[in-house]
Amino acid sequence: MAYLSLDLIVNRSGWVYINEEQRSIEYLSSVLEDSAYVDRKLTVDVITWLKSMESVRPGRYRIEEDEALPTVMNRFRSGIQEPLDVIIPSLGDFRQLAKRLGEQLMYDSASFYNFFQSDSALAMAGTDRANFSSLILPNTYELYWTIDPAGFLKRMQREREAFWKERENSLKRIGLSREEAITLASIVEKETNKVDEMPRVAGLYLNRLRSGWKLQSDPTALFGLRQVYPDTVVYRVLNAHIAFSSPYNTYE
């Protein structure tokens, strides 16, 4: 009879985020009451007791108004969370990528950046430091909030293989490797943000490569500069910028 007297319907719609340190039933019941999803935390405590729930799985959970609370509890117990769209543009370095991921996912930017810089990440990717960034293709990805850095890298590897499998013939036609094509695309994107100009700019660079000339690309000089001085802001490219010596500077 006590169970029948409980409010078993959710009051409002919204999102609930649970990380590794917030897995207790006490925390969940407090969050649901404090955020007005339920009127009394006792309701949550009773349902979790009846379901023999000892903890909650981390995740990003969607709750709908008028949804049955026992159904919601089943999602918390099973870890059935909602994915989110993570937009990854063409980024200058892994600091920027780690910052973007840390702002949207459960693990913070330091966790992502430290992993990207680790030898274990390179071993997992099967590449070297110079080509590591070519694993990350700019796109919008549907990811779970709880994905860890290693899981993210594995996902990027799968996406990369699927992407290039469809483009092997194009690579052979222009005579570039996957890494070279990604690098060229990144340079072109930095040269112009006008889509209709990109093929012309790419063509100019391809002609230089075929002729054995130096690319002499400002974005490559600035990229090398920012590897040493990551907080550098450049409003106008000067001779001092393109003269900065680095493995990435195509003026050298």
PDB file of C-alpha atoms in Angstrom:
ATOM      1  CA  MET A   1       0.000   0.000   0.000  1.00  0.00           C
ATOM      2  CA  ALA A   2       2.869   2.383   0.762  1.00  0.00           C
ATOM      3  CA  TYR A   3       4.184   1.849  -2.773  1.00  0.00           C
ATOM      4  CA  LEU A   4       0.820   2.794  -4.270  1.00  0.00           C
ATOM      5  CA  SER A   5       0.848   6.091  -2.362  1.00  0.00           C
ATOM      6  CA  LEU A   6       4.105   7.202  -3.955  1.00  0.00           C
ATOM      7  CA  ASP A   7       4.262   9.649  -6.868  1.00  0.00           C
ATOM      8  CA  LEU A   8       5.438   7.444  -9.707  1.00  0.00           C
ATOM      9  CA  ILE A   9       5.280   9.963 -12.554  1.00  0.00           C
ATOM     10  CA  VAL A  10       8.106  12.349 -13.496  1.00  0.00           C
ATOM     11  CA  ASN A  11       7.211  16.031 -13.056  1.00  0.00           C
ATOM     12  CA  ARG A  12       9.245  17.568 -15.881  1.00  0.00           C
ATOM     13  CA  SER A  13      11.603  16.907 -18.779  1.00  0.00           C
ATOM     14  CA  GLY A  14      15.349  17.424 -18.615  1.00  0.00           C
ATOM     15  CA  TRP A  15      18.828  15.934 -18.502  1.00  0.00           C
ATOM     16  CA  VAL A  16      20.646  14.239 -15.633  1.00  0.00           C
ATOM     17  CA  TYR A  17      24.429  13.748 -15.699  1.00  0.00           C
ATOM     18  CA  ILE A  18      26.077  11.128 -13.482  1.00  0.00           C
ATOM     19  CA  ASN A  19      29.866  10.789 -13.343  1.00  0.00           C
ATOM     20  CA  GLU A  20      32.027   8.161 -11.665  1.00  0.00           C
ATOM     21  CA  GLU A  21      31.951   9.940  -8.294  1.00  0.00           C
ATOM     22  CA  GLN A  22      28.159  10.369  -8.281  1.00  0.00           C
ATOM     23  CA  ARG A  23      26.988   6.769  -8.597  1.00  0.00           C
ATOM     24  CA  SER A  24      25.290   6.393  -5.221  1.00  0.00           C
ATOM     25  CA  ILE A  25      21.528   6.024  -4.839  1.00  0.00           C
ATOM     26  CA  GLU A  26      21.644   8.812  -2.261  1.00  0.00           C
ATOM     27  CA  TYR A  27      23.118  11.200  -4.808  1.00  0.00           C
ATOM     28  CA  LEU A  28      20.592  10.214  -7.488  1.00  0.00           C
ATOM     29  CA  SER A  29      17.569  10.621  -5.221  1.00  0.00           C
ATOM     30  CA  SER A  30      18.833  14.006  -4.013  1.00  0.00           C
ATOM     31  CA  VAL A  31      19.420  15.246  -7.579  1.00  0.00           C
ATOM     32  CA  LEU A  32      15.974  14.157  -8.737  1.00  0.00           C
ATOM     33  CA  GLU A  33      14.302  15.869  -5.783  1.00  0.00           C
ATOM     34  CA  ASP A  34      16.426  19.041  -5.866  1.00  0.00           C
ATOM     35  CA  SER A  35      15.859  19.402  -9.612  1.00  0.00           C
ATOM     36  CA  ALA A  36      12.096  18.908  -9.208  1.00  0.00           C
ATOM     37  CA  TYR A  37      11.868  15.738 -11.269  1.00  0.00           C
ATOM     38  CA  VAL A  38      10.151  14.144  -8.260  1.00  0.00           C
ATOM     39  CA  ASP A  39       8.434  15.637  -5.245  1.00  0.00           C
ATOM     40  CA  ARG A  40      10.103  13.379  -2.689  1.00  0.00           C
ATOM     41  CA  LYS A  41      13.396  11.547  -2.707  1.00  0.00           C
ATOM     42  CA  LEU A  42      11.651   8.831  -0.681  1.00  0.00           C
ATOM     43  CA  THR A  43       9.942   7.768  -3.907  1.00  0.00           C
ATOM     44  CA  VAL A  44      13.287   7.140  -5.563  1.00  0.00           C
ATOM     45  CA  ASP A  45      14.658   5.369  -2.489  1.00  0.00           C
ATOM     46  CA  VAL A  46      11.710   2.972  -2.371  1.00  0.00           C
ATOM     47  CA  ILE A  47      11.833   2.146  -6.083  1.00  0.00           C
ATOM     48  CA  THR A  48      15.579   1.531  -6.054  1.00  0.00           C
ATOM     49  CA  TRP A  49      15.169  -0.666  -2.968  1.00  0.00           C
ATOM     50  CA  LEU A  50      12.462  -2.722  -4.662  1.00  0.00           C
ATOM     51  CA  LYS A  51      14.684  -3.079  -7.730  1.00  0.00           C
ATOM     52  CA  SER A  52      17.700  -3.996  -5.569  1.00  0.00           C
ATOM     53  CA  MET A  53      19.684  -1.141  -7.096  1.00  0.00           C
ATOM     54  CA  GLU A  54      22.935  -0.537  -5.248  1.00  0.00           C
ATOM     55  CA  SER A  55      24.390   2.101  -7.566  1.00  0.00           C
ATOM     56  CA  VAL A  56      23.836   4.044 -10.786  1.00  0.00           C
ATOM     57  CA  ARG A  57      25.815   3.792 -14.009  1.00  0.00           C
ATOM     58  CA  PRO A  58      27.539   6.980 -15.168  1.00  0.00           C
ATOM     59  CA  GLY A  59      25.929   8.649 -18.134  1.00  0.00           C
ATOM     60  CA  ARG A  60      23.913  11.449 -19.697  1.00  0.00           C
ATOM     61  CA  TYR A  61      20.273  10.583 -19.216  1.00  0.00           C
ATOM     62  CA  ARG A  62      17.152  12.082 -20.733  1.00  0.00           C
ATOM     63  CA  ILE A  63      14.012  12.204 -18.577  1.00  0.00           C
ATOM     64  CA  GLU A  64      10.603  13.035 -20.030  1.00  0.00           C
ATOM     65  CA  GLU A  65       7.676  14.686 -18.290  1.00  0.00           C
ATOM     66  CA  ASP A  66       4.904  12.207 -17.284  1.00  0.00           C
ATOM     67  CA  GLU A  67       7.281   9.262 -17.759  1.00  0.00           C
ATOM     68  CA  ALA A  68       6.923   6.404 -15.301  1.00  0.00           C
ATOM     69  CA  LEU A  69       9.631   6.731 -12.647  1.00  0.00           C
ATOM     70  CA  PRO A  70      10.339   2.957 -12.483  1.00  0.00           C
ATOM     71  CA  THR A  71      11.140   3.087 -16.216  1.00  0.00           C
ATOM     72  CA  VAL A  72      13.566   5.934 -15.600  1.00  0.00           C
ATOM     73  CA  MET A  73      15.244   3.966 -12.821  1.00  0.00           C
ATOM     74  CA  ASN A  74      15.748   1.045 -15.207  1.00  0.00           C
ATOM     75  CA  ARG A  75      17.788   3.336 -17.476  1.00  0.00           C
ATOM     76  CA  PHE A  76      19.956   4.511 -14.585  1.00  0.00           C
ATOM     77  CA  ARG A  77      20.541   0.904 -13.553  1.00  0.00           C
ATOM     78  CA  SER A  78      21.346  -0.350 -17.072  1.00  0.00           C
ATOM     79  CA  GLY A  79      23.285   2.698 -18.244  1.00  0.00           C
ATOM     80  CA  ILE A  80      20.961   3.371 -21.193  1.00  0.00           C
ATOM     81  CA  GLN A  81      22.002   6.936 -21.901  1.00  0.00           C
ATOM     82  CA  GLU A  82      21.435   9.332 -24.782  1.00  0.00           C
ATOM     83  CA  PRO A  83      24.341  10.118 -27.151  1.00  0.00           C
ATOM     84  CA  LEU A  84      25.184  13.678 -28.105  1.00  0.00           C
ATOM     85  CA  ASP A  85      26.476  15.273 -31.297  1.00  0.00           C
ATOM     86  CA  VAL A  86      30.083  16.411 -30.891  1.00  0.00           C
ATOM     87  CA  ILE A  87      31.309  18.759 -33.612  1.00  0.00           C
ATOM     88  CA  ILE A  88      35.023  18.450 -34.336  1.00  0.00           C
ATOM     89  CA  PRO A  89      36.225  21.150 -36.733  1.00  0.00           C
ATOM     90  CA  SER A  90      39.692  21.334 -38.205  1.00  0.00           C
ATOM     91  CA  LEU A  91      41.749  22.179 -35.122  1.00  0.00           C
ATOM     92  CA  GLY A  92      45.281  23.466 -34.877  1.00  0.00           C
ATOM     93  CA  ASP A  93      46.588  21.000 -32.305  1.00  0.00           C
ATOM     94  CA  PHE A  94      45.636  18.480 -29.665  1.00  0.00           C
ATOM     95  CA  ARG A  95      45.322  21.133 -26.993  1.00  0.00           C
ATOM     96  CA  GLN A  96      42.368  22.603 -28.857  1.00  0.00           C
ATOM     97  CA  LEU A  97      40.872  19.181 -29.510  1.00  0.00           C
ATOM     98  CA  ALA A  98      41.250  18.159 -25.854  1.00  0.00           C
ATOM     99  CA  LYS A  99      39.646  21.434 -24.752  1.00  0.00           C
ATOM    100  CA  ARG A 100      36.663  20.923 -27.058  1.00  0.00           C
ATOM    101  CA  LEU A 101      36.162  17.324 -25.929  1.00  0.00           C
ATOM    102  CA  GLY A 102      36.585  18.196 -22.256  1.00  0.00           C
ATOM    103  CA  GLU A 103      33.891  20.854 -22.546  1.00  0.00           C
ATOM    104  CA  GLN A 104      31.346  18.371 -23.887  1.00  0.00           C
ATOM    105  CA  LEU A 105      32.202  14.975 -22.414  1.00  0.00           C
ATOM    106  CA  MET A 106      32.601  13.457 -18.954  1.00  0.00           C
ATOM    107  CA  TYR A 107      36.405  13.308 -18.973  1.00  0.00           C
ATOM    108  CA  ASP A 108      38.137  16.669 -18.665  1.00  0.00           C
ATOM    109  CA  SER A 109      40.478  18.263 -21.192  1.00  0.00           C
ATOM    110  CA  ALA A 110      43.579  17.260 -19.215  1.00  0.00           C
ATOM    111  CA  SER A 111      42.598  13.592 -19.411  1.00  0.00           C
ATOM    112  CA  PHE A 112      42.225  13.770 -23.182  1.00  0.00           C
ATOM    113  CA  TYR A 113      45.377  15.815 -23.753  1.00  0.00           C
ATOM    114  CA  ASN A 114      47.578  13.646 -21.529  1.00  0.00           C
ATOM    115  CA  PHE A 115      46.346  10.545 -23.322  1.00  0.00           C
ATOM    116  CA  PHE A 116      46.938  12.058 -26.768  1.00  0.00           C
ATOM    117  CA  GLN A 117      50.524  12.837 -25.710  1.00  0.00           C
ATOM    118  CA  SER A 118      51.177   9.357 -24.345  1.00  0.00           C
ATOM    119  CA  ASP A 119      53.163   6.553 -25.926  1.00  0.00           C
ATOM    120  CA  SER A 120      50.209   4.212 -25.389  1.00  0.00           C
ATOM    121  CA  ALA A 121      48.072   6.375 -27.673  1.00  0.00           C
ATOM    122  CA  LEU A 122      50.711   6.226 -30.403  1.00  0.00           C
ATOM    123  CA  ALA A 123      50.977   2.450 -29.996  1.00  0.00           C
ATOM    124  CA  MET A 124      47.206   2.080 -30.201  1.00  0.00           C
ATOM    125  CA  ALA A 125      47.064   4.264 -33.298  1.00  0.00           C
ATOM    126  CA  GLY A 126      49.991   2.483 -34.939  1.00  0.00           C
ATOM    127  CA  THR A 127      51.556   5.728 -36.091  1.00  0.00           C
ATOM    128  CA  ASP A 128      54.175   8.273 -35.098  1.00  0.00           C
ATOM    129  CA  ARG A 129      53.826  11.681 -33.489  1.00  0.00           C
ATOM    130  CA  ALA A 130      54.063  13.565 -36.781  1.00  0.00           C
ATOM    131  CA  ASN A 131      51.104  11.726 -38.320  1.00  0.00           C
ATOM    132  CA  PHE A 132      49.028  11.198 -35.198  1.00  0.00           C
ATOM    133  CA  SER A 133      46.763  14.176 -35.861  1.00  0.00           C
ATOM    134  CA  SER A 134      45.719  12.697 -39.218  1.00  0.00           C
ATOM    135  CA  LEU A 135      43.578  10.197 -37.302  1.00  0.00           C
ATOM    136  CA  ILE A 136      41.091  12.921 -36.367  1.00  0.00           C
ATOM    137  CA  LEU A 137      38.788  13.766 -39.252  1.00  0.00           C
ATOM    138  CA  PRO A 138      36.703  16.942 -38.871  1.00  0.00           C
ATOM    139  CA  ASN A 139      33.036  15.971 -38.697  1.00  0.00           C
ATOM    140  CA  THR A 140      30.038  15.722 -36.387  1.00  0.00           C
ATOM    141  CA  TYR A 141      30.161  12.534 -34.334  1.00  0.00           C
ATOM    142  CA  GLU A 142      27.473  10.931 -32.217  1.00  0.00           C
ATOM    143  CA  LEU A 143      29.245  10.017 -28.975  1.00  0.00           C
ATOM    144  CA  TYR A 144      28.264   8.928 -25.516  1.00  0.00           C
ATOM    145  CA  TRP A 145      29.069  11.452 -22.799  1.00  0.00           C
ATOM    146  CA  THR A 146      31.009   8.799 -20.869  1.00  0.00           C
ATOM    147  CA  ILE A 147      33.418   7.870 -23.672  1.00  0.00           C
ATOM    148  CA  ASP A 148      36.991   7.815 -22.376  1.00  0.00           C
ATOM    149  CA  PRO A 149      40.080   9.005 -24.287  1.00  0.00           C
ATOM    150  CA  ALA A 150      41.041   5.503 -25.440  1.00  0.00           C
ATOM    151  CA  GLY A 151      37.484   4.833 -26.567  1.00  0.00           C
ATOM    152  CA  PHE A 152      37.462   8.108 -28.478  1.00  0.00           C
ATOM    153  CA  LEU A 153      40.688   7.208 -30.285  1.00  0.00           C
ATOM    154  CA  LYS A 154      39.312   3.787 -31.257  1.00  0.00           C
ATOM    155  CA  ARG A 155      36.181   5.467 -32.619  1.00  0.00           C
ATOM    156  CA  MET A 156      38.307   7.869 -34.675  1.00  0.00           C
ATOM    157  CA  GLN A 157      40.273   4.946 -36.096  1.00  0.00           C
ATOM    158  CA  ARG A 158      37.055   3.257 -37.262  1.00  0.00           C
ATOM    159  CA  GLU A 159      35.771   6.501 -38.775  1.00  0.00           C
ATOM    160  CA  ARG A 160      39.076   7.088 -40.537  1.00  0.00           C
ATOM    161  CA  GLU A 161      39.170   3.625 -42.089  1.00  0.00           C
ATOM    162  CA  ALA A 162      35.577   3.922 -43.316  1.00  0.00           C
ATOM    163  CA  PHE A 163      36.289   7.375 -44.773  1.00  0.00           C
ATOM    164  CA  TRP A 164      39.405   6.376 -46.709  1.00  0.00           C
ATOM    165  CA  LYS A 165      38.072   3.034 -47.900  1.00  0.00           C
ATOM    166  CA  GLU A 166      35.716   4.977 -50.171  1.00  0.00           C
ATOM    167  CA  ARG A 167      38.486   7.263 -51.438  1.00  0.00           C
ATOM    168  CA  GLU A 168      41.418   4.982 -52.231  1.00  0.00           C
ATOM    169  CA  ASN A 169      41.069   5.514 -55.987  1.00  0.00           C
ATOM    170  CA  SER A 170      41.059   9.296 -55.570  1.00  0.00           C
ATOM    171  CA  LEU A 171      44.264   9.134 -53.529  1.00  0.00           C
ATOM    172  CA  LYS A 172      45.971   7.077 -56.213  1.00  0.00           C
ATOM    173  CA  ARG A 173      44.858   9.538 -58.871  1.00  0.00           C
ATOM    174  CA  ILE A 174      46.372  12.576 -57.141  1.00  0.00           C
ATOM    175  CA  GLY A 175      49.391  10.649 -55.865  1.00  0.00           C
ATOM    176  CA  LEU A 176      49.055  11.399 -52.150  1.00  0.00           C
ATOM    177  CA  SER A 177      48.997   9.226 -49.064  1.00  0.00           C
ATOM    178  CA  ARG A 178      46.164   9.502 -46.555  1.00  0.00           C
ATOM    179  CA  GLU A 179      48.311  11.578 -44.225  1.00  0.00           C
ATOM    180  CA  GLU A 180      49.438  13.880 -47.030  1.00  0.00           C
ATOM    181  CA  ALA A 181      45.857  14.414 -48.224  1.00  0.00           C
ATOM    182  CA  ILE A 182      44.678  15.302 -44.720  1.00  0.00           C
ATOM    183  CA  THR A 183      47.590  17.676 -44.231  1.00  0.00           C
ATOM    184  CA  LEU A 184      46.902  19.375 -47.556  1.00  0.00           C
ATOM    185  CA  ALA A 185      43.187  19.690 -46.755  1.00  0.00           C
ATOM    186  CA  SER A 186      44.037  21.278 -43.407  1.00  0.00           C
ATOM    187  CA  ILE A 187      46.383  23.780 -45.071  1.00  0.00           C
ATOM    188  CA  VAL A 188      43.757  24.683 -47.674  1.00  0.00           C
ATOM    189  CA  GLU A 189      41.117  25.186 -44.993  1.00  0.00           C
ATOM    190  CA  LYS A 190      43.436  27.550 -43.145  1.00  0.00           C
ATOM    191  CA  GLU A 191      44.186  29.477 -46.344  1.00  0.00           C
ATOM    192  CA  THR A 192      40.537  30.175 -47.141  1.00  0.00           C
ATOM    193  CA  ASN A 193      37.159  29.623 -45.511  1.00  0.00           C
ATOM    194  CA  LYS A 194      35.361  30.041 -48.837  1.00  0.00           C
ATOM    195  CA  VAL A 195      34.298  26.624 -50.085  1.00  0.00           C
ATOM    196  CA  ASP A 196      34.248  27.683 -53.734  1.00  0.00           C
ATOM    197  CA  GLU A 197      37.906  28.774 -53.510  1.00  0.00           C
ATOM    198  CA  MET A 198      39.204  25.581 -51.902  1.00  0.00           C
ATOM    199  CA  PRO A 199      39.564  23.485 -55.098  1.00  0.00           C
ATOM    200  CA  ARG A 200      41.610  26.247 -56.743  1.00  0.00           C
ATOM    201  CA  VAL A 201      43.888  26.623 -53.709  1.00  0.00           C
ATOM    202  CA  ALA A 202      44.309  22.853 -53.445  1.00  0.00           C
ATOM    203  CA  GLY A 203      45.168  22.723 -57.146  1.00  0.00           C
ATOM    204  CA  LEU A 204      47.885  25.335 -56.720  1.00  0.00           C
ATOM    205  CA  TYR A 205      49.481  23.358 -53.909  1.00  0.00           C
ATOM    206  CA  LEU A 206      49.249  20.091 -55.859  1.00  0.00           C
ATOM    207  CA  ASN A 207      51.020  21.743 -58.787  1.00  0.00           C
ATOM    208  CA  ARG A 208      53.813  22.880 -56.463  1.00  0.00           C
ATOM    209  CA  LEU A 209      54.180  19.357 -55.077  1.00  0.00           C
ATOM    210  CA  ARG A 210      54.311  17.817 -58.558  1.00  0.00           C
ATOM    211  CA  SER A 211      56.902  20.373 -59.636  1.00  0.00           C
ATOM    212  CA  GLY A 212      59.055  19.722 -56.580  1.00  0.00           C
ATOM    213  CA  TRP A 213      58.660  23.254 -55.290  1.00  0.00           C
ATOM    214  CA  LYS A 214      58.318  24.322 -51.682  1.00  0.00           C
ATOM    215  CA  LEU A 215      54.710  24.864 -50.628  1.00  0.00           C
ATOM    216  CA  GLN A 216      55.576  28.139 -48.868  1.00  0.00           C
ATOM    217  CA  SER A 217      52.329  28.040 -46.913  1.00  0.00           C
ATOM    218  CA  ASP A 218      51.704  30.538 -44.122  1.00  0.00           C
ATOM    219  CA  PRO A 219      49.511  28.097 -42.136  1.00  0.00           C
ATOM    220  CA  THR A 220      52.368  25.599 -41.898  1.00  0.00           C
ATOM    221  CA  ALA A 221      54.724  28.238 -40.517  1.00  0.00           C
ATOM    222  CA  LEU A 222      52.138  29.330 -37.952  1.00  0.00           C
ATOM    223  CA  PHE A 223      51.383  25.727 -36.997  1.00  0.00           C
ATOM    224  CA  GLY A 224      55.042  25.121 -36.175  1.00  0.00           C
ATOM    225  CA  LEU A 225      55.194  28.363 -34.202  1.00  0.00           C
ATOM    226  CA  ARG A 226      52.199  27.365 -32.093  1.00  0.00           C
ATOM    227  CA  GLN A 227      53.713  23.997 -31.268  1.00  0.00           C
ATOM    228  CA  VAL A 228      56.322  25.935 -29.290  1.00  0.00           C
ATOM    229  CA  TYR A 229      54.216  28.946 -28.278  1.00  0.00           C
ATOM    230  CA  PRO A 230      50.630  27.626 -28.105  1.00  0.00           C
ATOM    231  CA  ASP A 231      49.106  30.913 -26.926  1.00  0.00           C
ATOM    232  CA  THR A 232      50.421  32.886 -29.886  1.00  0.00           C
ATOM    233  CA  VAL A 233      47.821  35.092 -31.561  1.00  0.00           C
ATOM    234  CA  VAL A 234      48.627  36.255 -35.092  1.00  0.00           C
ATOM    235  CA  TYR A 235      46.561  38.995 -36.691  1.00  0.00           C
ATOM    236  CA  ARG A 236      48.911  39.473 -39.635  1.00  0.00           C
ATOM    237  CA  VAL A 237      51.579  37.089 -40.903  1.00  0.00           C
ATOM    238  CA  LEU A 238      55.008  38.747 -40.811  1.00  0.00           C
ATOM    239  CA  ASN A 239      58.434  37.735 -42.086  1.00  0.00           C
ATOM    240  CA  ALA A 240      59.377  36.765 -38.533  1.00  0.00           C
ATOM    241  CA  HIS A 241      56.524  34.245 -38.493  1.00  0.00           C
ATOM    242  CA  ILE A 242      57.424  32.541 -41.764  1.00  0.00           C
ATOM    243  CA  ALA A 243      61.106  32.509 -40.785  1.00  0.00           C
ATOM    244  CA  PHE A 244      60.372  30.553 -37.583  1.00  0.00           C
ATOM    245  CA  SER A 245      62.222  27.261 -37.936  1.00  0.00           C
ATOM    246  CA  SER A 246      60.192  24.097 -37.380  1.00  0.00           C
ATOM    247  CA  PRO A 247      59.649  20.682 -39.018  1.00  0.00           C
ATOM    248  CA  TYR A 248      56.258  21.955 -40.231  1.00  0.00           C
ATOM    249  CA  ASN A 249      57.361  25.186 -41.908  1.00  0.00           C
ATOM    250  CA  THR A 250      57.119  24.676 -45.684  1.00  0.00           C
ATOM    251  CA  TYR A 251      59.105  27.836 -46.376  1.00  0.00           C
ATOM    252  CA  GLU A 252      62.264  26.052 -45.256  1.00  0.00           C
TER     253      GLU A 252
END
